Short mmCIF file of C-alpha atoms and ligand atoms in Angstrom, two decimals:
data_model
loop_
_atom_site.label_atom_id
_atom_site.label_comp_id
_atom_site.label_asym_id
_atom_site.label_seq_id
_atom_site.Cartn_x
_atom_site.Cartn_y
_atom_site.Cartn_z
CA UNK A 3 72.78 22.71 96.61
CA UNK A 4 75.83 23.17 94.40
CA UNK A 5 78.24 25.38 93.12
CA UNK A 6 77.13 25.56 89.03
CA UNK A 7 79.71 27.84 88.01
CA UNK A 8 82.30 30.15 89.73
CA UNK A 9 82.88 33.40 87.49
CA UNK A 10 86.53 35.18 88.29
CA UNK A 11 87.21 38.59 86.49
CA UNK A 12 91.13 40.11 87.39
CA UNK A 13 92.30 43.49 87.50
CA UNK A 14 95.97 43.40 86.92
CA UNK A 15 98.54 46.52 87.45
CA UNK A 16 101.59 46.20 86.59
CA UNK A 17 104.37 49.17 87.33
CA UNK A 18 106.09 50.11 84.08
CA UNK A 19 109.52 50.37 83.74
CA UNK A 20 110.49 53.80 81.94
CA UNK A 21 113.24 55.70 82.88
CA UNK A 22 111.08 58.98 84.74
CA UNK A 23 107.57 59.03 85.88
CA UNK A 24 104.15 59.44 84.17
CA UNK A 25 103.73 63.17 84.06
CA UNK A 26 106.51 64.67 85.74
CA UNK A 27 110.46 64.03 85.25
CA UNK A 28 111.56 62.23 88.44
CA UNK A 29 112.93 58.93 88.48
CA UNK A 30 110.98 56.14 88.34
CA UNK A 31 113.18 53.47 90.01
CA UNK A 32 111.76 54.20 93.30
CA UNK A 33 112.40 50.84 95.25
CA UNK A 34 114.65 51.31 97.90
CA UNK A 35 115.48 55.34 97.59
CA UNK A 36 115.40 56.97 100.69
CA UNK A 37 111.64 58.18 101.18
CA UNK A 38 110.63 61.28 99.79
CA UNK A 39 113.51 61.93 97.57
CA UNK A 40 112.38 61.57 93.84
CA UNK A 41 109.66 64.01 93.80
CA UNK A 42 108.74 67.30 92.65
CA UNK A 43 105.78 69.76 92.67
CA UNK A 44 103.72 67.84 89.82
CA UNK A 45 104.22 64.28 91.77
CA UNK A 46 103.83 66.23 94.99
CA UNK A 47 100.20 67.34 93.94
CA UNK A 48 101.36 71.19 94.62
CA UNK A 49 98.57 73.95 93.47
CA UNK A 50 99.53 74.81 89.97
CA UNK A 51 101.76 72.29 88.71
CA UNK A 52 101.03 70.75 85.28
CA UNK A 53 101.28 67.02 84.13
CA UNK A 54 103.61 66.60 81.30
CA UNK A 55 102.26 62.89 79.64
CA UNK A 56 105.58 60.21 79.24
CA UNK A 57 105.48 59.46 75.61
CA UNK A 58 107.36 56.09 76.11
CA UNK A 59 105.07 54.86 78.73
CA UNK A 60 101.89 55.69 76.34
CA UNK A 61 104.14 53.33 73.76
CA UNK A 62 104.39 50.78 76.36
CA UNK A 63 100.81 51.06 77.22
CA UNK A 64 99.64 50.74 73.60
CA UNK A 65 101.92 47.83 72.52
CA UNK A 66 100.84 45.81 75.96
CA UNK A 67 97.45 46.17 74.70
CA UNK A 68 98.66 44.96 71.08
CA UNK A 69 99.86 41.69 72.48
CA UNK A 70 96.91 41.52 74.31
CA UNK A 71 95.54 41.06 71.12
CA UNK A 72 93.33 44.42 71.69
CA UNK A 73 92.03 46.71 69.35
CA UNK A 74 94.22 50.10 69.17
CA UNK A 75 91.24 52.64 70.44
CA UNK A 76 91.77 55.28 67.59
CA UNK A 77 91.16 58.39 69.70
CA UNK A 78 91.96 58.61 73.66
CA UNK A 79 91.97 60.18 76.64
CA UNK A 80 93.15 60.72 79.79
CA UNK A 81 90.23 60.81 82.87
CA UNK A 82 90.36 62.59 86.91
CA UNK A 83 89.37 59.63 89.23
CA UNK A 84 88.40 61.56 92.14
CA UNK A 85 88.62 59.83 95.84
CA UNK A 86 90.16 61.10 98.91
CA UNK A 87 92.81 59.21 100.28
CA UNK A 88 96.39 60.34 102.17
CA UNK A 89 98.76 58.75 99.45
CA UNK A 90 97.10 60.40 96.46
CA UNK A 91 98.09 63.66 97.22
CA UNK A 92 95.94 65.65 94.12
CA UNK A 93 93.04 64.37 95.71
CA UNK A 94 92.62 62.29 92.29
CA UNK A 95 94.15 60.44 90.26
CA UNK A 96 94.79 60.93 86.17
CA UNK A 97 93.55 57.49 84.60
CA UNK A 98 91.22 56.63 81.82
CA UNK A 99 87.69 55.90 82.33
CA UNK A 100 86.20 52.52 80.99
CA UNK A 101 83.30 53.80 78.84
CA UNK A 102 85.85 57.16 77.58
CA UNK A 103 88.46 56.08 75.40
CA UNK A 104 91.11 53.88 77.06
CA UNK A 105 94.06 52.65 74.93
CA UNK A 106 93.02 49.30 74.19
CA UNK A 107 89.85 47.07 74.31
CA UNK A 108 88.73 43.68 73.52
CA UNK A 109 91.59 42.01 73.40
CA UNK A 110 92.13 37.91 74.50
CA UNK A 111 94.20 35.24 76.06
CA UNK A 112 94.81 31.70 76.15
CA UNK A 113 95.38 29.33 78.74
CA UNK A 114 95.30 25.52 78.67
CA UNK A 115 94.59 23.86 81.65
CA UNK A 116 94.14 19.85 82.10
CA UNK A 117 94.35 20.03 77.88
CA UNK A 118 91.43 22.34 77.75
CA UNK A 119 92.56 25.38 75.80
CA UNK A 120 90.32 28.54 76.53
CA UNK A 121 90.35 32.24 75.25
CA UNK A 122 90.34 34.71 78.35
CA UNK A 123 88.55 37.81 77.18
CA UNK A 124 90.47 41.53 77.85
CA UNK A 125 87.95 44.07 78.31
CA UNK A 126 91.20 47.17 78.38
CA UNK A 127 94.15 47.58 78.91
CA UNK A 128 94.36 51.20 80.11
CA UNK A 129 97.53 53.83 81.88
CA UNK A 130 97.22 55.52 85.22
CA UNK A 131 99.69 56.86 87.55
CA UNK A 132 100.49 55.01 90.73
CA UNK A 133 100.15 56.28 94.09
CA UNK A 134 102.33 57.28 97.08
CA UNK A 135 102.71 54.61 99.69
CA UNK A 136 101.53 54.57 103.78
CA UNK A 137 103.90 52.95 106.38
CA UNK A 138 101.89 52.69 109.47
CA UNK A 139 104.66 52.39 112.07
CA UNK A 140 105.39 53.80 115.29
CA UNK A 141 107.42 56.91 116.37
CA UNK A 142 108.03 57.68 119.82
CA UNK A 143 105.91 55.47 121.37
CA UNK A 144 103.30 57.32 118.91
CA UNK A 145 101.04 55.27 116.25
CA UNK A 146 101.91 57.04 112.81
CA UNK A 147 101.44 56.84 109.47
CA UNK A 148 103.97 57.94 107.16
CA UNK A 149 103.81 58.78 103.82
CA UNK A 150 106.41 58.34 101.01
CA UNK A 151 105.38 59.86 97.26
CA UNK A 152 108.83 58.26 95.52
CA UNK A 153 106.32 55.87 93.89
CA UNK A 154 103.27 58.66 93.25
CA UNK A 155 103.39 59.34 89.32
CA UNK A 156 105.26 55.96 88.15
CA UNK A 157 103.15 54.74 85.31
CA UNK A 158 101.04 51.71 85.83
CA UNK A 159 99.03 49.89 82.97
CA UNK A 160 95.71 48.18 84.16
CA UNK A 161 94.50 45.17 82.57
CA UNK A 162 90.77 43.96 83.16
CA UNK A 163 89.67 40.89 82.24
CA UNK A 164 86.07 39.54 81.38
CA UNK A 165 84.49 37.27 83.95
CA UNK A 166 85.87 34.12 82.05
CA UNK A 167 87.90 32.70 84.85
CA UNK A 168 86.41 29.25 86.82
CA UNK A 169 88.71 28.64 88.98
CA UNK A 170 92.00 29.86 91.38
CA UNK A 171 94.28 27.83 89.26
CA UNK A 172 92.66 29.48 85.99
CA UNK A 173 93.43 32.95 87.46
CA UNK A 174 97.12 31.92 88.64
CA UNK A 175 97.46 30.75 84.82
CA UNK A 176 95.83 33.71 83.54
CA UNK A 177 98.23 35.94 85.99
CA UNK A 178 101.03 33.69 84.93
CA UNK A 179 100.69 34.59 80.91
CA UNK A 180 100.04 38.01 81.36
CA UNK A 181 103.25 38.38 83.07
CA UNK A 182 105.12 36.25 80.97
CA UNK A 183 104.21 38.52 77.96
CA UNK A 184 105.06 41.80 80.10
CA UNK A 185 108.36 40.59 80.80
CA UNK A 186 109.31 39.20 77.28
CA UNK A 187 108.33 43.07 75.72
CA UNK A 188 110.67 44.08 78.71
CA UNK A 189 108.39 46.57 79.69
CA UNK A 190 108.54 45.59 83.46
CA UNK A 191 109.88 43.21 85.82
CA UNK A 192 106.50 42.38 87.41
CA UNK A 193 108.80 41.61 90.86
CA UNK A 194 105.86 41.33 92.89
CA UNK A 195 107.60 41.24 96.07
CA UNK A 196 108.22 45.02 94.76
CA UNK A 197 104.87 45.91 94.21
CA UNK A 198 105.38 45.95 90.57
CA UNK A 199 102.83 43.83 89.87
CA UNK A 200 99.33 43.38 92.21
CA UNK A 201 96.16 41.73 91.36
CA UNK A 202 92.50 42.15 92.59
CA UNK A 203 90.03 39.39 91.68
CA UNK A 204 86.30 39.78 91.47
CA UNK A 205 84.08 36.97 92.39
CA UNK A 206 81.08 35.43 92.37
CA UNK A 207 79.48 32.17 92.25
CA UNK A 208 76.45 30.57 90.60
CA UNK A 209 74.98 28.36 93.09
CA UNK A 210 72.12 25.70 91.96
CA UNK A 211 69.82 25.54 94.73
CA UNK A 212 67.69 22.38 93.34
CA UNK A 213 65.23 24.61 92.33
CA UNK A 214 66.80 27.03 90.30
CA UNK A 215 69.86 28.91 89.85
CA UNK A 216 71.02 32.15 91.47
CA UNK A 217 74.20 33.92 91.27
CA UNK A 218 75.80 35.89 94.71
CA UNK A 219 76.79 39.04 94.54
CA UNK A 220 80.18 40.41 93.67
CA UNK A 221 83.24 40.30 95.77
CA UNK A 222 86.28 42.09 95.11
CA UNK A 223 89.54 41.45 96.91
CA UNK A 224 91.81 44.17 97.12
CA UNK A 225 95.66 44.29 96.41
CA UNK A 226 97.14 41.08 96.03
CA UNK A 227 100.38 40.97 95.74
CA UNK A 228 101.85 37.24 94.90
CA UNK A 229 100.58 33.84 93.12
CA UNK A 230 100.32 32.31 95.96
CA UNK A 231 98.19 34.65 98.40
CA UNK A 232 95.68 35.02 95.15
CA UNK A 233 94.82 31.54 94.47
CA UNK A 234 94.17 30.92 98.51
CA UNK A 235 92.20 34.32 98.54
CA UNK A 236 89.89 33.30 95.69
CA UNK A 237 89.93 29.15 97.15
CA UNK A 238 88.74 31.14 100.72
CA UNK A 239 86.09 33.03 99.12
CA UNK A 240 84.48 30.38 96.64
CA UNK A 241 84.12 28.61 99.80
CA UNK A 242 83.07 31.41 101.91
CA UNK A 243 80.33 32.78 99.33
CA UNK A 244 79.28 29.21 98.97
CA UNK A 245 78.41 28.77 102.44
CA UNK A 246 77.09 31.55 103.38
CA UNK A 247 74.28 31.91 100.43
CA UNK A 248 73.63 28.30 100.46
CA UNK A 249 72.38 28.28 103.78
CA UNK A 250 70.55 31.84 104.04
CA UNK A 251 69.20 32.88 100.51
CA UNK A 252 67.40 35.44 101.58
CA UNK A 253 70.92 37.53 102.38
CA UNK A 254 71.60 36.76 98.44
CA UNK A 255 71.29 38.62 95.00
CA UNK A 256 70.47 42.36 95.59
CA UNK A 257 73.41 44.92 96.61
CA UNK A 258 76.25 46.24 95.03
CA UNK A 259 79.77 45.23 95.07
CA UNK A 260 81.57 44.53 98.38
CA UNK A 261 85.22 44.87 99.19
CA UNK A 262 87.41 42.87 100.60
CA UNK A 263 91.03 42.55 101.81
CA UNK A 264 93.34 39.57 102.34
CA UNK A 265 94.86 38.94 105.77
CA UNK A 266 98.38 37.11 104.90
CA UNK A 267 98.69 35.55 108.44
CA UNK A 268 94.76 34.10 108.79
CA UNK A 269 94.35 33.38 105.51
CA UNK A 270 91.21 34.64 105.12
CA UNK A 271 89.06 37.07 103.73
CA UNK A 272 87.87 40.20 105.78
CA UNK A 273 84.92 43.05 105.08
CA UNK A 274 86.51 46.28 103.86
CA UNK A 275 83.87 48.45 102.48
CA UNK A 276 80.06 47.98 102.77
CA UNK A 277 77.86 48.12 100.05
CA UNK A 278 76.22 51.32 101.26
CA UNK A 279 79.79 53.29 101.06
CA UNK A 280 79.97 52.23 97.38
CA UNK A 281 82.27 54.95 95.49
CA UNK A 282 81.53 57.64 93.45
CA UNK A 283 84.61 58.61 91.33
CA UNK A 284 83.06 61.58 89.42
CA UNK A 285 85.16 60.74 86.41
CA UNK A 286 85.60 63.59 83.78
CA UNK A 287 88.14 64.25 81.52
CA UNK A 288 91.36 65.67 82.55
CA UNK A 289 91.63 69.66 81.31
CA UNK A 290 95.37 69.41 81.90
CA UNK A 291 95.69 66.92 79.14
CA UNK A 292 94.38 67.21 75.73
CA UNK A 293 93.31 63.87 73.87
CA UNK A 294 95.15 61.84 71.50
CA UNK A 295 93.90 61.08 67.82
CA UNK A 296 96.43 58.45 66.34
CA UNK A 297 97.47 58.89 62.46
CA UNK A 298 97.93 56.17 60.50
CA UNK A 299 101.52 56.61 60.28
CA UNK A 300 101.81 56.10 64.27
CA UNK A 301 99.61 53.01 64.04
CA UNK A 302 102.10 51.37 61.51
CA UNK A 303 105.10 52.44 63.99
CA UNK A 304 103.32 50.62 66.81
CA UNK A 305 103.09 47.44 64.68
CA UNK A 306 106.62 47.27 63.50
CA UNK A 307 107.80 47.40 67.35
CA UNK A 308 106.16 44.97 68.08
CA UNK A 309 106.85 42.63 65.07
CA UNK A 310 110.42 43.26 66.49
CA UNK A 311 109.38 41.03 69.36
CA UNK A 312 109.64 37.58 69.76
CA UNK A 313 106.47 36.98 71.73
CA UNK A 314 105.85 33.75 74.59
CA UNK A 315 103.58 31.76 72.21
CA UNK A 316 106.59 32.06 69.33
CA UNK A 317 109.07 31.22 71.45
CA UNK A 318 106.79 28.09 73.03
CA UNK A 319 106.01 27.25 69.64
CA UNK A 320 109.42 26.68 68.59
CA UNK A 321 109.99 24.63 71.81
CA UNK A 322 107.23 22.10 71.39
CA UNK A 323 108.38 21.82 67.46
CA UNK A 324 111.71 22.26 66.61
CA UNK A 325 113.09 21.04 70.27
CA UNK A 326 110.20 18.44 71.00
CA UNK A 327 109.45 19.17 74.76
CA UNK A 328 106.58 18.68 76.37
CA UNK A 329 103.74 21.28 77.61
CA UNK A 330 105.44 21.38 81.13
CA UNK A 331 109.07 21.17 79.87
CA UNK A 332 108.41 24.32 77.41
CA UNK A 333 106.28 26.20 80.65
CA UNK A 334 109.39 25.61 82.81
CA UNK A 335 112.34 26.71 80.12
CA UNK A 336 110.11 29.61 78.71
CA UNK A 337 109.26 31.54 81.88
CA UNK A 338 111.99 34.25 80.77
CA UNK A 339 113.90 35.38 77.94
CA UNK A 340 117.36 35.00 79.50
CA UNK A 341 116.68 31.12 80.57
CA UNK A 342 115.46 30.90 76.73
CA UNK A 343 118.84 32.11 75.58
CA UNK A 344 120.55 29.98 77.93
CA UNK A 345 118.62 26.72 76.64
CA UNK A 346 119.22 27.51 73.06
CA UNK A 347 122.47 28.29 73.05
CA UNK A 348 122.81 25.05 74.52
CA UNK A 349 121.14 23.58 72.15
CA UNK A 350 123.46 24.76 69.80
CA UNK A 351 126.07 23.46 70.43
CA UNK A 352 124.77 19.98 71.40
CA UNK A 353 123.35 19.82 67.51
CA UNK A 354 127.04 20.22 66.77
CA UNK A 355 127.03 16.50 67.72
CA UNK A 356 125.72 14.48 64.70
CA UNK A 357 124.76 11.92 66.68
CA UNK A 358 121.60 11.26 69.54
CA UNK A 359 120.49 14.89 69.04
CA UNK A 360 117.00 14.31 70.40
CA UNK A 361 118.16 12.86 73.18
CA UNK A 362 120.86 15.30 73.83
CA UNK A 363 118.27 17.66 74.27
CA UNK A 364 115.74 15.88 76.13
CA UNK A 365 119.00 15.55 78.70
CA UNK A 366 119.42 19.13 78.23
CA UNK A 367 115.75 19.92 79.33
CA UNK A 368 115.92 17.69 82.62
CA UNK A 369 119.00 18.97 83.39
CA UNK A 370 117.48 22.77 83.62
CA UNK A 371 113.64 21.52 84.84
CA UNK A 372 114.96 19.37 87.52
CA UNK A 373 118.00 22.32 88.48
CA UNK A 374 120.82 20.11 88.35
CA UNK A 375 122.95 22.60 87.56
CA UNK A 376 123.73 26.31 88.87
CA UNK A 377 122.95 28.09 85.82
CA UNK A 378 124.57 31.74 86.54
CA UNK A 379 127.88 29.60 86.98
CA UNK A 380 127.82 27.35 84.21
CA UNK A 381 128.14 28.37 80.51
CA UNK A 382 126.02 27.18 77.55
CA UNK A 383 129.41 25.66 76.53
CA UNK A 384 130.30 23.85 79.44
CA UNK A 385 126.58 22.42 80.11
CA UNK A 386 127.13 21.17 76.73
CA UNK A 387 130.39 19.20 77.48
CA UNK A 388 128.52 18.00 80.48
CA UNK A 389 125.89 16.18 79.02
CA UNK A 390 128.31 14.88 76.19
CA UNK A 391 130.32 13.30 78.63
CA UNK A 392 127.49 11.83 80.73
CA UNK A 393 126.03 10.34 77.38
CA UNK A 394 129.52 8.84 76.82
CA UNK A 395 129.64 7.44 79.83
CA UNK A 396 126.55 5.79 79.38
CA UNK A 397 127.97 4.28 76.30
CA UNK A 398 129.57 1.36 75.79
CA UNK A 399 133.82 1.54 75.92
CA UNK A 400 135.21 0.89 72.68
CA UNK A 401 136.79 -2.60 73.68
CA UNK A 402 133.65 -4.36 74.34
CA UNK A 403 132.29 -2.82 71.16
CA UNK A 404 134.68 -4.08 69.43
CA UNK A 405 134.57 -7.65 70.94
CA UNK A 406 130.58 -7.79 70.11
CA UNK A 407 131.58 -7.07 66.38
CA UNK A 408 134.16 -9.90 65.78
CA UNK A 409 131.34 -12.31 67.54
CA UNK A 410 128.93 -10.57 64.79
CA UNK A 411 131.21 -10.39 62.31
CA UNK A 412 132.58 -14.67 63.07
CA UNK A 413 128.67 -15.42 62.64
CA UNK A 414 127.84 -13.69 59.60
CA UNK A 415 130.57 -15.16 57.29
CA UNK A 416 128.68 -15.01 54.48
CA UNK A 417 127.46 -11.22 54.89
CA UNK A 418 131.37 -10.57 54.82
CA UNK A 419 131.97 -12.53 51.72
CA UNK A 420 128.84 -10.15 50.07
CA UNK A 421 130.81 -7.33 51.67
CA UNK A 422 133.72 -8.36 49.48
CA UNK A 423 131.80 -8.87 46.50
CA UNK A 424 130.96 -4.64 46.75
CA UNK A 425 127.77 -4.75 48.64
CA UNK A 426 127.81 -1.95 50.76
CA UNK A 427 124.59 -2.64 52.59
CA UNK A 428 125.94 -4.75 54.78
CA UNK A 429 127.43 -2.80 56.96
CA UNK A 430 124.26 -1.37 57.96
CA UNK A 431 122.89 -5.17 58.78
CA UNK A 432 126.15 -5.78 60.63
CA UNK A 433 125.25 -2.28 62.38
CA UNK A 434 121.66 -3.87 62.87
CA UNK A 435 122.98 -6.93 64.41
CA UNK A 436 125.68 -5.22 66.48
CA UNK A 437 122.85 -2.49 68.67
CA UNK A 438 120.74 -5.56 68.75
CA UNK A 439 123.40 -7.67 70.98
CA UNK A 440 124.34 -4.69 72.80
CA UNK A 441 120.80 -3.18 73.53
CA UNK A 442 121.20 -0.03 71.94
CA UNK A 443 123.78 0.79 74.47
CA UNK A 444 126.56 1.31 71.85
CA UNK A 445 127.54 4.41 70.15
CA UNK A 446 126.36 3.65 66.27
CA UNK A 447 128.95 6.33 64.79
CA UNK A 448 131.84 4.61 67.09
CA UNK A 449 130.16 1.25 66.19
CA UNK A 450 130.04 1.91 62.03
CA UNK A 451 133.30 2.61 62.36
CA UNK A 452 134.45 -0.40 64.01
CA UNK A 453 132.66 -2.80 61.66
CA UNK A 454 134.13 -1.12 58.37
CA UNK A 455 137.80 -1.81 59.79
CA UNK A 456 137.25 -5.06 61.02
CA UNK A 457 135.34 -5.73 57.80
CA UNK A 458 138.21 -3.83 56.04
CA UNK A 459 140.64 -5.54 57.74
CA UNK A 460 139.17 -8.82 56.66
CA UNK A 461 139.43 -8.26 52.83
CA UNK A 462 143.39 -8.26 52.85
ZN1 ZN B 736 107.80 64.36 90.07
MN1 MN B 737 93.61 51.18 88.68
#
């Protein structure tokens, strides 16, 4: 009995960050105002109120899907997804259905894990509205739950994977990239400690019985909210599904979806929904809203914003190239645009130096990756000093230099006498001969120098 192959599909939603809500004109900066206070009748879910669509959070939608590498779906829509639930306060909520017309489809990523590099498939990338939020708490001695709607409208994308992923650290990579991207088009934070970015994995194994091959049903984990709660939630169930239909197949195959929740403090995974109560959205298409055709001429504005954007693979690119760092280095100094700035405008100024660049900037790199420096109180410019000095330091003083070239230049008599005959070459074998007694440890520039006024000095 083994585990064949573990299959991992991820629902990401991520909280955009646009100046008012989806279809209404509150605020969407919602974390932290006092409860209650950015909303209106449309956000409210009052009886007659009509949703206005957020042009820049359909642009955001559209170009997320675009460096997704999804198709632009031509013609769209918006969909009701009907469920009953206190913090959704229509009694629905306005999304787009997978088989209607969401924004984007088929798109890809790539991830590269233990040197394996592996497309992800996107199945859409699609815009909703988020919901209100429950605080179960306690008033008066009284069990309550209260209910804040500053965060009903704000516009969320969601992004739905194919099945593609094998494994937790897979999905944390996958997670990883699509946030990466996100924040480098600036079109969120994804601070996940303020809900701005949640995950829910669906699972299921194929286990190899010796006989033949059977896969469990699926397993979805509800509302994930950090890297490190999803990659022990999907470790707990692999292990979970794997034990369980391993030992009793007769439980296996058949049945719909379950869902499941994460408990933070046991670490494991608990029954939410049974397959029995499997929901029935009654999607149909939102009356409120008519649908979008795109013209040509809107297609073309889409590409040239995002052209405008320097994307994570560009900007990793140029790392591993131009700067010569390593897969890990690049994944460290990449994570965000501002440490990118920081780096190369470092950089900069260390290729000011004519000398040692490489290694300037390998220093550079293991300064930052190994934080051995405060970087919101030291400028590009005075990181730079500080690695020219430490390399200095490492070098050898001038005086000894300049002892190790009169030995050189006392055994090589006859090099100087070619010297004085016009041939200019030697210097460079006096050079030679010079980091070859010292071990590389002196400064060449410093050290050329040296040689032609000893050499110099010689002549008169
Ligand atoms: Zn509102
Ligand atoms: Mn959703």
């Amino acid at each position: 009995m083994k585990i064949k192959r573990v299959l991992i599909g991820l629902e990401i939603h991520v909280e955009l960050k646009t100046k008012s809500k989806m279809f209404c004109g509150c605020s969407a900066e919602s974390f932290g105002k006092e409860p209650n206070t950015q909303t209106c009748p449309t956000c409210l879910g009052l009886p007659g109120a009509l949703p206005v669509p957020n042009k820049r959070a359909i642009e955001m939608a559209v170009l997320i899907g675009k460096a997704l590498n999804c198709k632009t779906t031509l013609k769209s829509q918006f969909d009701r997804k009907n469920y009953f639930y206190p913090d959704l306060p229509k009694g629905y909520q306005i999304s787009q259905h997978e088989y209607n017309l969401p924004f984007s489809t088929g798109g890809w990523v790539e991830t590269k894990l233990k040197d394996r590099t592996k497309r992800i498939g996107i199945k859409r990338a699609h815009l909703e509205e988020d919901t209100g939020k429950s605080i179960h708490t306690e008033v008066q001695g009284e069990k309550v739950t209260l209910l804040d709607f500053n965060k009903s409208g704000i516009p969320l994308v969601e992004i739905v994977s194919e099945p593609d992923i094998e494994s937790s650290e897979e999905a944390v990579f996958y997670c990883v990239k699509i946030r990466k991207i996100i924040k480098y088009l600036d079109f969120s934070d994804c601070d996940m400690e303020k809900g701005q970015m949640r995950f829910e994995p669906t699972i299921n194994l194929l286990i190899d019985d010796g006989v033949k091959a059977f896969y469990t049903p699926l397993v979805e984990i509800k509302n994930i909210n950090s890297f490190r709660f999803l990659r022990k939630a999907l470790d707990y169930e692999i292990d979970r599904q794997f034990r369980q239909f391993s030992k009793d197949r007769a439980v296996k195959t058949s049945g719909n979806k379950t869902t499941r929740g994460y408990d933070q403090e046991r670490m494991v995974t608990f029954e939410q929904r049974h397959k029995e109560e499997a929901e029935e959205y009654r999607y149909f298409p939102e009356p409120d809203i008519p649908p979008f055709e795109w013209s040509e001429d809107q297609l073309a504005v889409f590409s040239t914003q995002l052209s405008k954007v320097e994307l994570p693979n560009i900007v990793e690119k140029r790392f591993k190239e131009k700067y010569g760092l390593t897969d890990e280095q690049t994944e460290i100094l990449t994570e965000d645009k501002r440490l990118v700035r920081y780096f190369e405008e470092t950089a900069k100024k260390l290729q000011n130096q004519k000398t040692k660049q490489q290694s300037l900037i390998k220093l550079l790199a293991n300064f930052i990756v190994n934080k051995r420096v405060d970087l919101t109180k030291i400028s590009p410019e005075k990181l730079a000093k500080m690695i020219i000095d430490e390399t200095e330091k490492k070098a050898l003083p001038p005086e000894k230099v300049i002892k190790i070239v009169q030995q050189v230049v006392e055994e090589n008599r006859k090099a100087v006498e070619d010297y004085r005959r016009g041939r200019q070459g030697v210097i460079e074998f006096l050079l030679g001969q010079v980091m070859r007694q010292t071990k590389g440890t002196a400064d060449p520039s410093q050290a050329r120098k040296i040689i032609i006024m000893i050499v110099e000095n010689l002549k008169k």
